[in-house]
Amino acid sequence: MTEFFAGIDRIAHEGPESTNPLAFRHYDPDEVVLGKRMEEHLRFAVAYWHSLAFEGLDPFGGRTFDRPWYGDDMDHARLKADVAFELFSKLGVPYFCFHDADVRPEGASHAESTARLNAIADHFETKMAETGVKLLWGTANLFSNRRFMAGAATNPDPDVFAYAAATIKANMDVTQRLGGENYVLWGGREGYETLLNTDLGAELDQMGRMLSLVVEYKHKIGFKGAILLEPKPQEPTKHQYDFDVATCYGFLKRYGLEDEVKVNIEVGHAFLAGHSFEHELAMARTLGIFGSIDMNRNDIQCGWDTDHFPNDPREATLAYYQILKAGGFTTGGTNFDAKIRRQSLDPVDLFHGHILGMDTCARGLKAAAAMIGDGTHDAFVADRYAGWQGAEAQAMLKGERSLDQIADRVISEGIEPQPRSGRQEYLEGLVNRFV
Ligand code: XUL
Ligand code: CO
């Protein structure tokens, strides 16, 4: 076993009073919250791309990190995997997630790229057996290589569609072999820059076809995990088709896939769409397509998808409140789609980032559980809608009253609605009691 992180032991829970920066103050995997261990609630995963593959670039400068596994051959890829599993084990996360491009160098042909992916998957199998770390989800990178510059499924060139289909197949096969619990599709370039060169209707049909092929293949190979779409409104393309949860649902409905596909919701993507994260979670749970989350935050002043580690317990509280209300994760989990900043050069910074994120989520989970246990908030909302339990209200809702019948009743009963306070400030203060 490599020891890249020499001098760093497995991170332990030391409690809220601890001042040790390499300890959890709030995340205790064995602490029982609402009848379930915290580890099983949160189902943390490390994202291979940010923690192992990201080199510290920004639009104005190149690599700032210095890692011995940067290189274009399989030996470097195996070293990267060894370090990855050392990181996962020392953090005590139960899961990881990866794209093909994060874990293997691109080959000269599709066949060579797939052979390399399979060879790394062999290595992963050994490491997973050794450490007990599992695969939350696998996915294909269909956005970095220049062949995908005009999209993958939505490309005007059918050969790119075919190449993307072959790549997805290879990644689904590997995900299944490694026992992955989900397969994710983030349409990194499924959108357009200008309508002047785009047939929008054709592209939507292509995307619908690709997703149908994925679902068919899932059943063909007996993949037990969930297929997840990851909404994002823009970046890299100006307009992306998977704009937000509601848009994804409309798309799934249109292609008859709403019972087959769920969503992986990312904090920063929700912000880009002009929503709060909890809005997206609530929408997904309401529509019955809640799957998994990519945890991070954006720098809200700069308006990019900056993928910072989450640091705000209040935001985490509102998020896990929705997740608990959705019944918690089944196949999904909390994937840190988050990267350390390019000045955070040192290996230990990867630990500081994840400890920050894991403790923030743990605080959010505990606060959300306390809020649910207390019941004041639930009771407030229930009371706000209590009028709908009345016989006439139920009859209207069930379609047993026509528009003119309702109008007649308003006149005959002299109905004059009396506005009631929405109590927003009281409720915001209530949340703060638990954070
Ligand atoms: C990009 C993003 C991706 C997906 C997986 O914004 O979130 O990393 O999570 O392709
Ligand atoms: Co993501």
Coordinates of C-alpha atoms and ligand atoms in Angstrom, one line a residue:
M1 CA 0.0 0.0 0.0
T2 CA 1.3 3.5 -0.8
E3 CA 1.4 6.1 1.9
F4 CA 1.1 9.3 0.1
F5 CA -0.6 10.9 3.1
A6 CA 2.1 9.8 5.5
G7 CA 1.6 11.3 9.0
I8 CA -2.2 11.5 8.6
D9 CA -4.1 8.8 10.4
R10 CA -7.6 7.7 9.9
I11 CA -9.8 10.7 10.8
A12 CA -11.6 10.1 14.1
H13 CA -14.6 11.7 15.7
E14 CA -13.5 13.7 18.7
G15 CA -16.6 15.7 19.4
P16 CA -17.6 19.4 19.2
E17 CA -15.0 20.5 21.7
S18 CA -12.1 19.1 19.8
T19 CA -9.6 21.7 18.3
N20 CA -7.8 19.1 16.3
P21 CA -8.2 20.1 12.6
L22 CA -7.8 16.5 11.5
A23 CA -10.7 15.2 13.5
F24 CA -14.5 15.2 13.0
R25 CA -16.3 17.4 15.5
H26 CA -19.8 16.4 14.3
Y27 CA -19.6 13.4 11.9
D28 CA -19.8 10.3 14.0
P29 CA -20.6 7.4 11.6
D30 CA -22.0 5.3 14.5
E31 CA -24.2 8.0 16.1
V32 CA -27.9 7.0 15.6
V33 CA -30.1 9.7 14.2
L34 CA -33.8 9.0 13.7
G35 CA -33.1 5.3 14.2
K36 CA -30.3 5.0 11.6
R37 CA -26.5 5.3 11.9
M38 CA -25.2 8.6 10.5
E39 CA -23.0 6.8 8.0
E40 CA -26.1 5.1 6.5
H41 CA -28.0 8.4 6.4
L42 CA -25.3 10.5 4.7
R43 CA -23.6 7.9 2.5
F44 CA -20.6 10.1 1.8
A45 CA -18.6 9.7 -1.4
V46 CA -15.4 11.3 -2.7
A47 CA -15.4 12.6 -6.3
Y48 CA -12.4 11.2 -8.1
W49 CA -12.3 14.1 -10.6
H50 CA -11.9 16.9 -8.1
S51 CA -9.7 15.2 -5.5
L52 CA -7.4 13.1 -7.7
A53 CA -7.6 14.5 -11.3
F54 CA -8.0 18.3 -10.8
E55 CA -4.6 19.9 -11.1
G56 CA -5.4 23.4 -9.8
L57 CA -6.1 25.1 -13.1
D58 CA -8.2 28.2 -13.6
P59 CA -9.0 30.1 -16.8
F60 CA -5.9 32.3 -16.3
G61 CA -3.3 29.7 -15.2
G62 CA -2.3 26.1 -15.3
R63 CA -1.4 23.4 -12.8
T64 CA -0.6 24.6 -9.3
F65 CA -0.7 21.2 -7.6
D66 CA 2.3 18.8 -7.7
R67 CA 1.3 15.2 -7.5
P68 CA 3.3 12.1 -8.4
W69 CA 0.4 10.5 -10.2
Y70 CA 0.1 13.2 -12.9
G71 CA 1.0 11.6 -16.2
D72 CA -0.4 10.0 -19.2
D73 CA 0.2 6.3 -18.8
M74 CA -1.3 3.4 -16.9
D75 CA 1.4 3.3 -14.2
H76 CA 0.4 6.8 -13.2
A77 CA -3.2 5.8 -13.3
R78 CA -2.6 2.9 -11.0
L79 CA -0.6 5.1 -8.6
K80 CA -3.5 7.6 -8.6
A81 CA -5.9 4.8 -7.7
D82 CA -3.7 3.7 -4.8
V83 CA -3.6 7.2 -3.4
A84 CA -7.3 7.5 -4.0
F85 CA -8.1 4.5 -1.9
E86 CA -5.7 5.7 0.8
L87 CA -7.6 9.0 0.9
F88 CA -11.0 7.3 1.0
S89 CA -9.9 4.9 3.8
K90 CA -8.3 7.6 5.9
L91 CA -11.4 9.8 5.6
G92 CA -13.6 6.9 6.4
V93 CA -16.0 7.6 3.5
P94 CA -18.0 4.5 2.4
Y95 CA -18.2 5.5 -1.3
F96 CA -16.4 7.1 -4.3
C97 CA -17.6 8.2 -7.7
F98 CA -15.7 8.5 -11.0
H99 CA -15.8 9.3 -14.7
D100 CA -13.8 7.1 -17.1
A101 CA -11.6 10.0 -18.0
D102 CA -10.7 10.6 -14.3
V103 CA -9.2 7.1 -13.9
R104 CA -7.5 6.1 -17.1
P105 CA -5.5 7.9 -19.9
E106 CA -7.4 8.2 -23.1
G107 CA -6.4 5.5 -25.7
A108 CA -5.7 5.9 -29.4
S109 CA -9.1 4.3 -30.2
H110 CA -12.4 3.6 -28.4
A111 CA -11.3 0.0 -27.9
E112 CA -8.0 1.0 -26.3
S113 CA -9.7 3.5 -24.0
T114 CA -12.2 0.8 -22.9
A115 CA -9.4 -1.8 -22.4
R116 CA -7.7 0.8 -20.1
L117 CA -10.9 1.5 -18.2
N118 CA -11.4 -2.2 -17.7
A119 CA -7.8 -2.7 -16.5
I120 CA -8.2 0.1 -13.9
A121 CA -11.5 -1.4 -12.9
D122 CA -9.6 -4.7 -12.1
H123 CA -7.3 -2.6 -9.9
F124 CA -10.3 -1.0 -8.3
E125 CA -11.8 -4.4 -7.5
T126 CA -8.8 -5.3 -5.5
K127 CA -8.6 -2.0 -3.7
M128 CA -12.4 -2.1 -3.0
A129 CA -12.1 -5.6 -1.5
E130 CA -9.1 -4.5 0.6
T131 CA -10.7 -1.4 2.0
G132 CA -14.4 -2.0 1.9
V133 CA -15.0 1.2 0.0
K134 CA -17.9 1.0 -2.5
L135 CA -18.9 2.7 -5.7
L136 CA -21.8 5.1 -5.3
W137 CA -21.9 5.9 -9.0
G138 CA -20.1 5.7 -12.2
T139 CA -20.4 7.9 -15.3
A140 CA -18.9 8.7 -18.7
N141 CA -17.1 11.9 -19.4
L142 CA -18.8 13.0 -22.6
F143 CA -17.7 16.6 -22.5
S144 CA -13.9 17.1 -22.2
N145 CA -12.6 15.6 -25.5
R146 CA -13.0 17.8 -28.5
R147 CA -15.1 15.2 -30.3
F148 CA -17.9 16.2 -27.9
M149 CA -17.6 19.9 -28.4
A150 CA -21.1 20.1 -30.0
G151 CA -22.6 17.6 -27.6
A152 CA -22.7 13.9 -27.2
A153 CA -26.2 12.5 -27.7
T154 CA -27.3 15.9 -29.1
N155 CA -24.5 16.2 -31.6
P156 CA -25.4 17.0 -35.3
D157 CA -23.1 14.1 -36.3
P158 CA -24.6 10.7 -35.7
D159 CA -21.1 9.2 -35.4
V160 CA -20.6 11.2 -32.2
F161 CA -24.0 9.8 -30.9
A162 CA -22.8 6.3 -31.6
Y163 CA -19.4 7.0 -30.0
A164 CA -21.1 8.4 -26.9
A165 CA -23.4 5.3 -26.8
A166 CA -20.4 3.0 -26.9
T167 CA -18.8 5.0 -24.2
I168 CA -21.8 4.9 -22.0
K169 CA -22.1 1.1 -22.5
A170 CA -18.5 0.6 -21.4
N171 CA -19.1 2.8 -18.3
M172 CA -22.3 1.0 -17.4
D173 CA -20.6 -2.3 -17.7
V174 CA -17.8 -1.2 -15.4
T175 CA -20.2 0.4 -12.9
Q176 CA -22.2 -2.8 -12.8
R177 CA -19.1 -5.0 -12.4
L178 CA -17.9 -2.8 -9.4
G179 CA -21.3 -3.0 -7.7
G180 CA -22.1 0.7 -8.4
E181 CA -25.4 1.7 -6.8
N182 CA -26.3 4.3 -9.5
Y183 CA -25.3 5.4 -13.0
V184 CA -25.2 9.2 -13.6
L185 CA -25.7 11.1 -16.8
W186 CA -24.7 14.7 -16.7
G187 CA -25.2 16.2 -20.1
G188 CA -22.1 18.4 -20.0
R189 CA -22.5 19.7 -23.5
E190 CA -26.1 18.6 -24.2
G191 CA -27.3 22.1 -25.1
Y192 CA -26.3 24.8 -27.5
E193 CA -24.3 28.0 -27.9
T194 CA -26.5 29.6 -30.6
L195 CA -29.9 28.7 -32.1
L196 CA -28.5 29.9 -35.4
N197 CA -26.8 26.6 -35.9
T198 CA -29.1 24.4 -33.8
D199 CA -32.1 22.2 -34.5
L200 CA -33.5 22.2 -31.0
G201 CA -36.3 19.6 -31.7
A202 CA -33.9 17.2 -33.3
E203 CA -31.5 17.4 -30.4
L204 CA -34.2 16.8 -27.8
D205 CA -35.3 13.7 -29.7
Q206 CA -31.7 12.5 -29.9
M207 CA -31.3 13.0 -26.2
G208 CA -34.6 11.1 -25.5
R209 CA -33.4 8.2 -27.7
M210 CA -30.1 8.0 -25.9
L211 CA -31.7 7.9 -22.5
S212 CA -34.2 5.2 -23.7
L213 CA -31.2 3.2 -24.9
V214 CA -29.6 3.5 -21.5
V215 CA -32.7 2.4 -19.7
E216 CA -33.2 -0.6 -22.1
Y217 CA -29.5 -1.6 -21.5
K218 CA -29.9 -1.3 -17.8
H219 CA -32.7 -3.9 -17.9
K220 CA -30.9 -6.1 -20.4
I221 CA -27.8 -6.4 -18.1
G222 CA -29.9 -6.5 -14.9
F223 CA -28.3 -3.5 -13.4
K224 CA -29.9 -3.0 -10.0
G225 CA -28.9 0.6 -9.5
A226 CA -30.7 3.8 -10.4
I227 CA -30.2 5.8 -13.5
L228 CA -29.8 9.5 -12.6
L229 CA -29.9 12.7 -14.7
E230 CA -28.0 15.6 -13.2
P231 CA -29.7 18.9 -14.0
K232 CA -27.6 22.0 -14.7
P233 CA -28.8 25.1 -16.6
Q234 CA -25.6 26.3 -18.3
E235 CA -21.8 25.9 -18.1
P236 CA -20.3 24.7 -20.3
T237 CA -22.9 25.5 -22.9
K238 CA -25.0 28.6 -22.8
H239 CA -28.3 26.8 -22.8
Q240 CA -28.4 23.2 -21.4
Y241 CA -31.4 21.0 -21.9
D242 CA -31.4 19.5 -18.4
F243 CA -32.0 23.0 -16.9
D244 CA -33.4 22.0 -13.5
V245 CA -35.4 19.3 -11.8
A246 CA -38.7 20.5 -13.2
T247 CA -37.3 20.7 -16.8
C248 CA -35.8 17.2 -16.4
Y249 CA -39.2 15.9 -15.3
G250 CA -40.9 17.3 -18.3
F251 CA -38.3 15.7 -20.5
L252 CA -38.7 12.4 -18.8
K253 CA -42.5 12.6 -19.2
R254 CA -42.2 13.4 -22.9
Y255 CA -40.1 10.4 -23.6
G256 CA -42.0 8.1 -21.2
L257 CA -39.1 7.6 -18.8
E258 CA -40.4 9.2 -15.6
D259 CA -40.6 5.9 -13.8
E260 CA -37.2 4.8 -14.9
V261 CA -34.9 7.7 -14.2
K262 CA -34.4 9.9 -11.2
V263 CA -32.2 13.0 -10.5
N264 CA -28.8 13.7 -8.9
I265 CA -29.2 17.3 -7.6
E266 CA -26.1 19.5 -7.1
V267 CA -26.1 22.6 -4.9
G268 CA -24.2 24.8 -7.3
H269 CA -26.3 23.8 -10.3
A270 CA -29.5 24.7 -8.4
F271 CA -28.0 28.2 -7.7
L272 CA -27.1 28.6 -11.4
A273 CA -30.8 27.9 -12.3
G274 CA -31.9 30.6 -9.9
H275 CA -33.2 28.2 -7.3
S276 CA -32.2 27.3 -3.8
F277 CA -30.9 23.7 -3.3
E278 CA -33.9 22.9 -1.1
H279 CA -36.3 24.0 -3.8
E280 CA -34.7 21.5 -6.2
L281 CA -34.9 18.7 -3.5
A282 CA -38.5 19.5 -2.7
M283 CA -39.4 19.5 -6.3
A284 CA -37.8 16.1 -6.9
R285 CA -39.4 14.6 -3.9
T286 CA -42.8 16.0 -4.9
L287 CA -42.4 14.6 -8.4
G288 CA -41.1 11.3 -7.1
I289 CA -37.7 11.5 -8.8
F290 CA -35.4 12.2 -5.9
G291 CA -32.2 10.1 -6.3
S292 CA -28.9 11.5 -5.0
I293 CA -27.0 14.7 -4.3
D294 CA -23.8 16.4 -5.3
M295 CA -22.8 18.4 -2.3
N296 CA -20.8 21.6 -2.7
R297 CA -21.5 25.4 -2.8
N298 CA -20.8 28.2 -5.2
D299 CA -19.1 31.5 -4.5
I300 CA -22.4 33.3 -4.8
Q301 CA -20.9 36.7 -5.7
C302 CA -19.1 35.4 -8.8
G303 CA -21.9 33.4 -10.4
W304 CA -19.8 30.4 -11.6
D305 CA -20.1 26.8 -10.7
T306 CA -17.1 27.0 -8.4
D307 CA -17.6 23.7 -6.6
H308 CA -16.4 24.9 -3.2
F309 CA -16.8 22.5 -0.2
P310 CA -20.0 23.2 1.7
N311 CA -19.5 25.3 4.8
D312 CA -22.9 26.5 5.9
P313 CA -24.7 24.3 8.5
R314 CA -27.9 26.3 8.0
E315 CA -28.1 25.5 4.3
A316 CA -27.2 21.9 5.0
T317 CA -30.0 21.8 7.5
L318 CA -32.6 22.9 5.0
A319 CA -31.2 20.4 2.5
Y320 CA -31.3 17.3 4.8
Y321 CA -34.7 18.4 6.0
Q322 CA -36.0 17.8 2.5
I323 CA -34.0 14.6 2.1
L324 CA -35.4 13.2 5.4
K325 CA -38.8 14.2 4.2
A326 CA -38.2 12.3 1.0
G327 CA -37.6 9.2 3.2
G328 CA -33.8 9.6 3.0
F329 CA -31.4 8.1 0.4
T330 CA -32.1 4.6 -1.0
T331 CA -29.5 4.1 -3.7
G332 CA -28.3 7.7 -3.5
G333 CA -25.8 9.4 -1.2
T334 CA -23.9 12.6 -0.5
N335 CA -21.1 13.0 -3.2
F336 CA -18.7 15.8 -2.6
D337 CA -18.6 17.3 -6.1
A338 CA -16.2 19.8 -4.5
K339 CA -12.6 20.8 -5.0
I340 CA -10.0 22.4 -2.9
R341 CA -8.9 25.9 -4.1
R342 CA -5.9 26.1 -6.4
Q343 CA -3.8 27.7 -3.6
S344 CA -4.6 24.8 -1.3
L345 CA -1.6 23.0 -2.5
D346 CA -0.9 20.4 0.2
P347 CA -2.1 16.9 0.4
V348 CA -3.5 17.7 3.9
D349 CA -5.8 20.3 2.2
L350 CA -7.8 17.4 0.7
F351 CA -8.5 16.3 4.3
H352 CA -9.4 19.8 5.4
G353 CA -11.9 20.1 2.5
H354 CA -13.6 16.8 3.2
I355 CA -13.7 17.2 7.0
L356 CA -15.3 20.7 6.5
G357 CA -17.8 19.2 4.2
M358 CA -18.6 16.1 6.2
D359 CA -18.9 18.0 9.5
T360 CA -21.2 20.6 7.8
C361 CA -23.4 17.8 6.5
A362 CA -23.5 16.0 9.8
R363 CA -24.6 19.2 11.5
G364 CA -27.3 19.7 8.9
L365 CA -28.5 16.2 9.3
K366 CA -28.7 16.4 13.1
A367 CA -30.4 19.8 13.0
A368 CA -32.9 18.6 10.4
A369 CA -33.7 15.5 12.5
A370 CA -34.2 17.7 15.6
M371 CA -36.5 19.9 13.6
I372 CA -38.6 17.0 12.5
G373 CA -38.5 15.5 16.0
D374 CA -39.7 18.8 17.5
G375 CA -42.6 18.9 15.0
T376 CA -43.4 22.6 15.3
H377 CA -42.5 23.3 11.7
D378 CA -44.5 20.4 10.3
A379 CA -47.5 21.4 12.4
F380 CA -47.2 25.0 11.2
V381 CA -47.3 24.0 7.6
A382 CA -50.1 21.4 8.2
D383 CA -52.2 24.1 9.9
R384 CA -51.6 26.6 7.1
Y385 CA -53.3 24.2 4.7
A386 CA -55.8 22.8 7.2
G387 CA -58.7 24.5 5.3
W388 CA -58.2 22.0 2.5
Q389 CA -59.4 19.2 4.8
G390 CA -63.0 20.7 4.7
A391 CA -65.7 18.8 2.7
E392 CA -66.2 21.6 0.1
A393 CA -62.5 22.1 -0.3
Q394 CA -61.9 18.3 -0.8
A395 CA -64.8 18.3 -3.3
M396 CA -63.2 21.1 -5.3
L397 CA -59.8 19.3 -5.3
K398 CA -61.1 16.0 -6.4
G399 CA -62.8 17.5 -9.4
E400 CA -66.3 17.1 -8.0
R401 CA -67.2 20.8 -8.4
S402 CA -67.4 22.7 -11.7
L403 CA -66.2 26.3 -12.1
D404 CA -69.8 27.6 -12.1
Q405 CA -70.8 25.5 -9.0
I406 CA -67.8 27.0 -7.1
A407 CA -68.8 30.5 -8.3
D408 CA -72.4 29.9 -7.1
R409 CA -71.2 28.9 -3.7
V410 CA -68.9 31.9 -3.3
I411 CA -72.0 34.1 -4.0
S412 CA -74.5 32.1 -1.9
E413 CA -72.3 31.8 1.1
G414 CA -70.9 35.3 0.8
I415 CA -67.3 34.1 0.9
E416 CA -64.8 36.8 1.7
P417 CA -61.3 35.3 2.3
Q418 CA -59.4 36.7 5.3
P419 CA -55.6 36.9 4.7
R420 CA -53.4 35.3 7.3
S421 CA -49.7 36.0 8.1
G422 CA -47.2 33.7 6.4
R423 CA -44.9 34.1 9.5
Q424 CA -41.7 33.9 7.4
E425 CA -39.5 35.6 10.0
Y426 CA -40.9 33.5 12.8
L427 CA -40.1 30.4 10.8
E428 CA -36.6 31.5 9.9
G429 CA -36.0 32.0 13.6
L430 CA -37.4 28.6 14.3
V431 CA -34.9 27.0 11.9
N432 CA -32.1 28.8 13.7
R433 CA -33.1 27.2 17.0
F434 CA -32.0 23.8 15.6
V435 CA -28.9 24.8 13.5
Ligands
XUL1 C1 -20.3 19.3 -13.6 C2 -20.7 18.2 -12.7 C3 -20.2 16.8 -13.0 C4 -21.2 15.7 -12.8 C5 -20.7 14.4 -13.3 O1 -20.8 20.5 -13.2 O2 -21.4 18.4 -11.7 O3 -19.0 16.6 -12.3 O4 -21.4 15.6 -11.4 O5 -20.4 14.4 -14.6
CO2 CO -22.0 17.2 -10.2

